Amino acid sequence: MDRVNVEVTPLPGIGVRKEFAIRGGRRIGVVTHRDGRIELIISKSDDPDACLAELPLTVDEAGALANLLGAPQLVAQLTEEHRDLPGIHTRQIPVGPPFDGRTLGDTALRTRTGVSVVAVMRAGQVHPSPTPDFTLTAGDLMVTVGTSEGLDNAVKILKRG
Amino acid sequence: MDHTALELIELGAVFFGLGLLGRLAGRIGLSPIPLYLLGGLFFGAGGLVPLSGIEGFTSLAGEVGVVLLLLLLGLEYSAAELVTGLRRSWTAGILDIVLNAAPGAAVALALGWGPVGALVLAGVTYISSSGIVAKVLSDLGRLGNRETPVVLSILVFEDLVMALYLPILTAVLIGVSLVGGLTAVGISVAVLAVVLVVALRYGRFVSALVDSPDREVFLLKVLGAALLVAGFASAMQVSAAVGAFLLGIAISGSTAENATKLLEPLRDLFAAVFFVVFGLNTDPASIPPVLGWAVVLAVSTTLTKLATGWWAARRVGIGSLGRARAGAALVARGEFSIVIAGLAVGYAAVDERLAALATTYVLLMAVIGPVAARVVEPAVRWTRAKRPSTAPAPSAGN
């Protein structure tokens, strides 16, 4: 995997800017304010020094965005590893409101569907091999492995409880 | 009417009026500082509605305002940020001093105000308003821009320079001998160095001293410490404001953040009083005679700040649009110019027209600054479109 070179620039009195240049040359990154506010920044195409937008994000929004960007990568990686096992699929499943604040054990996914939870993605962080007492939050993404039938059932369970 | 009742009514009217002015400023996207000054001019000596009886309170409250302005400035920066800022921007910082102090000094000499007046006015025209600049940068969505760290590190440098300048000015104003002046400078350099080292190494102990989980206790401790340090600094003739600034630097981490949150409303209140008091003590009739000079200074120091920002941004390889933005962002002058002028007013060595000139200058610059920051980009694009042959596109363009 290519590593990106993240540039960290202190902004005295304001916070820190972390950014990197994407292949097209444009910069993308975040400004983290002292008080924890986060802004997503994307540079302009005609003026690389300036920013097209500074989008203020709440902690939840930043987490959701991080999940969207991070989870497919993990799924792709796992799918690649399971390619030799026919009938086994990897899928990311969002945790619905019924399980907000409840544990992984409460979902009884393995008993009900035969599906294994490989990891839980939250706010862009991977929590690998979660134990049954792992507490879930609505908006978490579960990275699961199982048969396609089992995975379909798991989607329903996590959505409706 | 009872004496106290009258004072309360006057004070209430002043604060309420300031509130309305502040709201107006927010509506039209301006810093409230010029409007506070105008409010002061409107009320005070020679103004339409002379106030009487509240001077005792307002003058002390104004002093507290200066202490809080500088304390919060210090809280905003950690010692590590100051040291990196200093390392990274000292060349640009020195150019900034030379270019922007010179017009003030020259005008003061031309008006025959002597070396002391020159020193004061040089300070007034040198220092950008970090409050206005930071607000403009964040309002215009420029925090992610590449030139923004350049602008911020120049501001950091200016604030450090101020920590040296204010004690020197204080010493010169009270007319100490050369040796006495050098002692004051020596003391302030030594104290600044010690505070930076202490804050870098042992900042948490200073923080622990004032920190408290209880909001009320914390507020009283921080405010008390600031006024104590400011008072002792003043007694040692090193300028009260600088004492508060250094205390602010020494307090760091989460303590600094919490202190900022707690003290911000207090600073806004007392600083508003300070600006009003400055306006109150300036006779509006004294403004027209200095208006021409104020305009000359405004034009020349707008250009010199533009040049400073342009040069500093070019040094780190930023395109011409970004250079223009960096220059324009620095144009605004505000609170600290008034702090410097406020320190000087009333001393025999200083011409009395200085207050009027400083007021007029800041009134102009606090308005020109944000406007310049806004219009610079369209202006540069427009001139480029007009003269495509003479203004080549930046190398990284398209």
CSV table of C-alpha atoms in Angstrom, one decimal, chain A residues 9-14 17 27 33-34 39 41 44 46-51 54, chain B residues 76 81 88 141-147 149 152 156 257 318-319 321 325 377 381:
chain,number,residue,atom,x,y,z
A,9,THR,CA,1.3,22.6,10.3
A,10,PRO,CA,0.7,24.4,13.6
A,11,LEU,CA,-1.6,27.4,13.3
A,12,PRO,CA,-0.6,29.4,16.4
A,13,GLY,CA,-3.6,30.5,18.4
A,14,ILE,CA,-6.0,28.5,16.3
A,17,ARG,CA,-3.7,21.7,10.1
A,27,ARG,CA,-4.6,19.3,-1.1
A,33,HIS,CA,-9.3,23.8,16.3
A,34,ARG,CA,-8.1,24.1,19.9
A,39,GLU,CA,-13.1,21.5,9.5
A,41,ILE,CA,-10.5,21.5,3.7
A,44,LYS,CA,-8.9,25.1,-5.2
A,46,ASP,CA,-6.8,27.1,-10.0
A,47,ASP,CA,-5.1,28.4,-6.9
A,48,PRO,CA,-3.4,25.6,-4.9
A,49,ASP,CA,-2.7,28.0,-2.0
A,50,ALA,CA,-6.3,28.7,-1.4
A,51,CYS,CA,-9.2,26.5,-0.2
A,54,GLU,CA,-13.9,24.8,4.8
B,76,GLU,CA,-3.8,32.0,23.0
B,81,GLU,CA,4.3,28.0,19.4
B,88,ARG,CA,10.3,30.5,11.4
B,141,GLY,CA,-12.5,30.5,5.3
B,142,ARG,CA,-8.8,30.9,4.9
B,143,LEU,CA,-7.5,28.7,7.8
B,144,GLY,CA,-6.8,26.0,5.3
B,145,ASN,CA,-4.9,28.3,3.0
B,146,ARG,CA,-1.2,27.8,2.6
B,147,GLU,CA,-0.3,31.4,3.3
B,149,PRO,CA,0.6,30.0,8.8
B,152,LEU,CA,-0.1,33.8,11.9
B,156,VAL,CA,3.2,35.8,16.9
B,257,GLU,CA,-8.3,26.8,27.2
B,318,ILE,CA,3.4,30.8,-2.3
B,319,GLY,CA,1.8,32.0,-5.6
B,321,LEU,CA,-2.6,35.5,-5.2
B,325,ARG,CA,-3.9,37.6,0.5
B,377,GLU,CA,-8.5,38.5,-4.3
B,381,ARG,CA,-7.8,38.7,-10.5
